[in-house]
Amino acid sequence: MSHRAYQGQPMSLRKQIQVSTMGFLMSKSMDQSMKKQQEFMVLNSRLQLERQIQMQNQMRERQMAMQIAWSREFLKYYGAFFSLATLGLTAGALKQKRLGLFAPVVPLSFSLAYQVDLAYGTLMKRIKGEAEDIMVSEHERLDLPNGAPTFESIEKARRTQAHLYIEK
C-alpha cells in the first residue's frame, strides 16, 4: 500500500499494515537467503563427494601401480632363480642320465609364466573382466555378512568401544 492509502485509516491499523508489510518483505528475504544457503550446501556436499571419489580412485590406482611394480620386481628375482635352477637341473639330468631331475622345471615354468603374465601381460585385464562379470551375473556373492554397515551399526560399535578410549 502506498502512503496515501494509509491516510484514511486509523493510526493503529496503519502501524499493523506497515509491520505486516515489513514482515512479509523480511520473510521473503529470509526465504531467499535460506534457499541460497540450501543450494550452497547441496553444491558443497556434491563437491565433497566428488573429491572423495577422486581421492579413493587415485589411492586405488596407486595401489594397483604398486602391485604391478612389485610383480615386476619379483619377476626379476624369480627369473634369475628359475634360470639357475633350470640350468642346474638340466646339467644334473644330463650328467647323471636321469631325466627325473628335470621334473621340477615343469611347475617352475608355470609359476614363471604366471609372473610374466601378471607383470607384463594381460592378466590384470582378464581379472578385471572377470570381476565385472561377477558383479553383473553373480552379484549375490558380493553381499557382506550382516549386510552393509549402517550409521546405526557403526555408532553402536563406537559406543561399546568408547569406554576403552576415555580415561577415568
mmCIF file of C-alpha atoms in Angstrom:
data_model
loop_
_atom_site.group_PDB
_atom_site.id
_atom_site.type_symbol
_atom_site.label_atom_id
_atom_site.label_comp_id
_atom_site.label_asym_id
_atom_site.label_seq_id
_atom_site.Cartn_x
_atom_site.Cartn_y
_atom_site.Cartn_z
ATOM 1 C CA MET A 1 0.000 0.000 0.000
ATOM 2 C CA SER A 2 1.171 3.470 -0.714
ATOM 3 C CA HIS A 3 1.484 6.067 1.963
ATOM 4 C CA ARG A 4 -1.669 7.797 0.721
ATOM 5 C CA ALA A 5 -3.667 4.590 1.142
ATOM 6 C CA TYR A 6 -2.900 4.799 4.874
ATOM 7 C CA GLN A 7 -4.288 8.319 5.143
ATOM 8 C CA GLY A 8 -7.894 7.356 5.771
ATOM 9 C CA GLN A 9 -7.020 4.531 8.210
ATOM 10 C CA PRO A 10 -6.751 4.842 11.970
ATOM 11 C CA MET A 11 -3.186 5.084 13.302
ATOM 12 C CA SER A 12 -3.067 1.604 14.909
ATOM 13 C CA LEU A 13 -4.272 -0.066 11.704
ATOM 14 C CA ARG A 14 -1.636 1.840 9.710
ATOM 15 C CA LYS A 15 1.101 0.515 12.022
ATOM 16 C CA GLN A 16 -0.232 -3.036 11.726
ATOM 17 C CA ILE A 17 -0.201 -2.795 7.937
ATOM 18 C CA GLN A 18 3.341 -1.412 7.965
ATOM 19 C CA VAL A 19 4.585 -4.175 10.332
ATOM 20 C CA SER A 20 2.785 -6.788 8.289
ATOM 21 C CA THR A 21 4.338 -5.485 5.049
ATOM 22 C CA MET A 22 7.787 -5.383 6.658
ATOM 23 C CA GLY A 23 7.304 -8.907 7.999
ATOM 24 C CA PHE A 24 6.339 -10.128 4.546
ATOM 25 C CA LEU A 25 9.394 -8.494 2.991
ATOM 26 C CA MET A 26 11.689 -9.868 5.688
ATOM 27 C CA SER A 27 10.136 -13.310 5.373
ATOM 28 C CA LYS A 28 10.581 -13.228 1.609
ATOM 29 C CA SER A 29 14.203 -12.110 2.035
ATOM 30 C CA MET A 30 14.840 -14.855 4.627
ATOM 31 C CA ASP A 31 13.263 -17.477 2.358
ATOM 32 C CA GLN A 32 15.546 -16.405 -0.478
ATOM 33 C CA SER A 33 18.541 -16.446 1.821
ATOM 34 C CA MET A 34 17.584 -19.893 3.144
ATOM 35 C CA LYS A 35 17.125 -21.200 -0.393
ATOM 36 C CA LYS A 36 20.559 -19.866 -1.416
ATOM 37 C CA GLN A 37 22.109 -21.441 1.670
ATOM 38 C CA GLN A 38 20.482 -24.811 0.886
ATOM 39 C CA GLU A 39 21.714 -24.627 -2.710
ATOM 40 C CA PHE A 40 25.204 -23.838 -1.426
ATOM 41 C CA MET A 41 25.076 -26.785 0.980
ATOM 42 C CA VAL A 42 23.961 -29.160 -1.801
ATOM 43 C CA LEU A 43 26.734 -27.888 -4.075
ATOM 44 C CA ASN A 44 29.271 -28.126 -1.264
ATOM 45 C CA SER A 45 28.309 -31.693 -0.366
ATOM 46 C CA ARG A 46 28.416 -32.663 -4.056
ATOM 47 C CA LEU A 47 31.911 -31.204 -4.391
ATOM 48 C CA GLN A 48 32.996 -33.005 -1.246
ATOM 49 C CA LEU A 49 31.628 -36.311 -2.579
ATOM 50 C CA GLU A 50 33.323 -35.802 -5.955
ATOM 51 C CA ARG A 51 36.625 -35.078 -4.209
ATOM 52 C CA GLN A 52 36.231 -38.161 -2.057
ATOM 53 C CA ILE A 53 35.559 -40.316 -5.129
ATOM 54 C CA GLN A 54 38.607 -38.835 -6.878
ATOM 55 C CA MET A 55 40.782 -39.432 -3.826
ATOM 56 C CA GLN A 56 39.646 -43.036 -3.489
ATOM 57 C CA ASN A 57 40.216 -43.659 -7.191
ATOM 58 C CA GLN A 58 43.706 -42.165 -7.041
ATOM 59 C CA MET A 59 44.506 -44.310 -3.998
ATOM 60 C CA ARG A 60 43.252 -47.402 -5.856
ATOM 61 C CA GLU A 61 45.377 -46.518 -8.891
ATOM 62 C CA ARG A 62 48.447 -46.058 -6.700
ATOM 63 C CA GLN A 63 47.861 -49.405 -5.008
ATOM 64 C CA MET A 64 47.446 -51.146 -8.365
ATOM 65 C CA ALA A 65 50.623 -49.491 -9.679
ATOM 66 C CA MET A 66 52.471 -50.671 -6.560
ATOM 67 C CA GLN A 67 51.181 -54.214 -7.067
ATOM 68 C CA ILE A 68 52.282 -54.269 -10.713
ATOM 69 C CA ALA A 69 55.665 -52.771 -9.797
ATOM 70 C CA TRP A 70 56.066 -55.387 -7.047
ATOM 71 C CA SER A 71 55.218 -58.145 -9.551
ATOM 72 C CA ARG A 72 57.828 -56.833 -11.979
ATOM 73 C CA GLU A 73 60.469 -56.649 -9.279
ATOM 74 C CA PHE A 74 59.593 -60.141 -8.025
ATOM 75 C CA LEU A 75 59.816 -61.420 -11.603
ATOM 76 C CA LYS A 76 63.439 -60.288 -11.815
ATOM 77 C CA TYR A 77 64.394 -62.358 -8.791
ATOM 78 C CA TYR A 78 62.209 -65.293 -9.731
ATOM 79 C CA GLY A 79 63.533 -65.210 -13.320
ATOM 80 C CA ALA A 80 67.111 -65.387 -12.033
ATOM 81 C CA PHE A 81 66.195 -68.278 -9.702
ATOM 82 C CA PHE A 82 64.338 -70.084 -12.500
ATOM 83 C CA SER A 83 67.270 -69.696 -14.889
ATOM 84 C CA LEU A 84 69.812 -71.017 -12.393
ATOM 85 C CA ALA A 85 67.535 -73.867 -11.291
ATOM 86 C CA THR A 86 66.806 -74.886 -14.890
ATOM 87 C CA LEU A 87 70.485 -74.806 -15.842
ATOM 88 C CA GLY A 88 71.469 -76.761 -12.737
ATOM 89 C CA LEU A 89 68.707 -79.365 -13.098
ATOM 90 C CA THR A 90 69.356 -79.796 -16.819
ATOM 91 C CA ALA A 91 73.114 -80.199 -16.270
ATOM 92 C CA GLY A 92 72.479 -82.683 -13.440
ATOM 93 C CA ALA A 93 69.952 -84.671 -15.515
ATOM 94 C CA LEU A 94 72.352 -84.899 -18.470
ATOM 95 C CA LYS A 95 75.390 -85.705 -16.335
ATOM 96 C CA GLN A 96 73.656 -88.430 -14.298
ATOM 97 C CA LYS A 97 71.455 -89.505 -17.229
ATOM 98 C CA ARG A 98 68.349 -89.290 -15.050
ATOM 99 C CA LEU A 99 65.599 -87.259 -16.701
ATOM 100 C CA GLY A 100 63.627 -87.250 -13.410
ATOM 101 C CA LEU A 101 65.894 -84.471 -12.156
ATOM 102 C CA PHE A 102 64.446 -82.286 -14.888
ATOM 103 C CA ALA A 103 60.858 -82.684 -13.494
ATOM 104 C CA PRO A 104 60.858 -79.629 -11.154
ATOM 105 C CA VAL A 105 61.337 -77.364 -14.181
ATOM 106 C CA VAL A 106 57.715 -78.018 -15.280
ATOM 107 C CA PRO A 107 55.930 -76.491 -12.239
ATOM 108 C CA LEU A 108 58.549 -73.750 -12.042
ATOM 109 C CA SER A 109 57.731 -72.902 -15.682
ATOM 110 C CA PHE A 110 54.043 -72.482 -14.854
ATOM 111 C CA SER A 111 54.917 -70.215 -11.981
ATOM 112 C CA LEU A 112 57.248 -68.172 -14.216
ATOM 113 C CA ALA A 113 54.554 -67.860 -16.911
ATOM 114 C CA TYR A 114 52.086 -66.595 -14.287
ATOM 115 C CA GLN A 115 54.535 -63.982 -13.024
ATOM 116 C CA VAL A 116 55.323 -62.777 -16.575
ATOM 117 C CA ASP A 117 51.599 -62.511 -17.361
ATOM 118 C CA LEU A 118 50.966 -60.615 -14.130
ATOM 119 C CA ALA A 119 53.883 -58.220 -14.594
ATOM 120 C CA TYR A 120 53.725 -57.547 -18.341
ATOM 121 C CA GLY A 121 50.806 -59.450 -19.849
ATOM 122 C CA THR A 122 47.033 -59.192 -19.876
ATOM 123 C CA LEU A 123 46.339 -60.976 -16.591
ATOM 124 C CA MET A 124 45.106 -57.782 -14.891
ATOM 125 C CA LYS A 125 42.732 -57.067 -17.815
ATOM 126 C CA ARG A 126 41.343 -60.605 -17.636
ATOM 127 C CA ILE A 127 40.922 -60.338 -13.865
ATOM 128 C CA LYS A 128 39.106 -57.000 -14.309
ATOM 129 C CA GLY A 129 36.806 -58.542 -16.941
ATOM 130 C CA GLU A 130 36.034 -61.492 -14.688
ATOM 131 C CA ALA A 131 35.329 -59.159 -11.780
ATOM 132 C CA GLU A 132 32.915 -57.149 -13.943
ATOM 133 C CA ASP A 133 31.136 -60.357 -14.979
ATOM 134 C CA ILE A 134 30.817 -61.406 -11.332
ATOM 135 C CA MET A 135 29.377 -58.001 -10.417
ATOM 136 C CA VAL A 136 26.742 -58.338 -13.145
ATOM 137 C CA SER A 137 25.792 -62.010 -13.108
ATOM 138 C CA GLU A 138 26.723 -63.183 -9.589
ATOM 139 C CA HIS A 139 26.085 -60.078 -7.526
ATOM 140 C CA GLU A 140 24.754 -62.066 -4.553
ATOM 141 C CA ARG A 141 28.287 -63.400 -3.961
ATOM 142 C CA LEU A 142 29.386 -59.874 -3.111
ATOM 143 C CA ASP A 143 26.974 -59.382 -0.210
ATOM 144 C CA LEU A 144 28.673 -58.679 3.085
ATOM 145 C CA PRO A 145 27.865 -60.808 6.126
ATOM 146 C CA ASN A 146 25.168 -58.990 8.126
ATOM 147 C CA GLY A 147 24.683 -56.586 5.193
ATOM 148 C CA ALA A 148 26.336 -53.246 4.537
ATOM 149 C CA PRO A 149 27.385 -51.199 7.561
ATOM 150 C CA THR A 150 24.865 -48.576 8.599
ATOM 151 C CA PHE A 151 25.277 -45.410 10.610
ATOM 152 C CA GLU A 152 23.476 -47.077 13.495
ATOM 153 C CA SER A 153 25.714 -50.178 13.482
ATOM 154 C CA ILE A 154 28.852 -48.031 13.358
ATOM 155 C CA GLU A 155 27.608 -45.818 16.195
ATOM 156 C CA LYS A 156 26.691 -48.867 18.279
ATOM 157 C CA ALA A 157 30.191 -50.314 17.830
ATOM 158 C CA ARG A 158 31.760 -46.932 18.562
ATOM 159 C CA ARG A 159 29.755 -46.530 21.758
ATOM 160 C CA THR A 160 30.639 -50.008 23.010
ATOM 161 C CA GLN A 161 34.333 -49.297 22.462
ATOM 162 C CA ALA A 162 34.234 -45.694 23.622
ATOM 163 C CA HIS A 163 34.925 -46.670 27.219
ATOM 164 C CA LEU A 164 38.307 -48.038 26.097
ATOM 165 C CA TYR A 165 39.446 -44.581 24.999
ATOM 166 C CA ILE A 166 38.056 -42.435 27.805
ATOM 167 C CA GLU A 167 40.439 -42.070 30.689
ATOM 168 C CA LYS A 168 38.870 -42.036 34.098
#
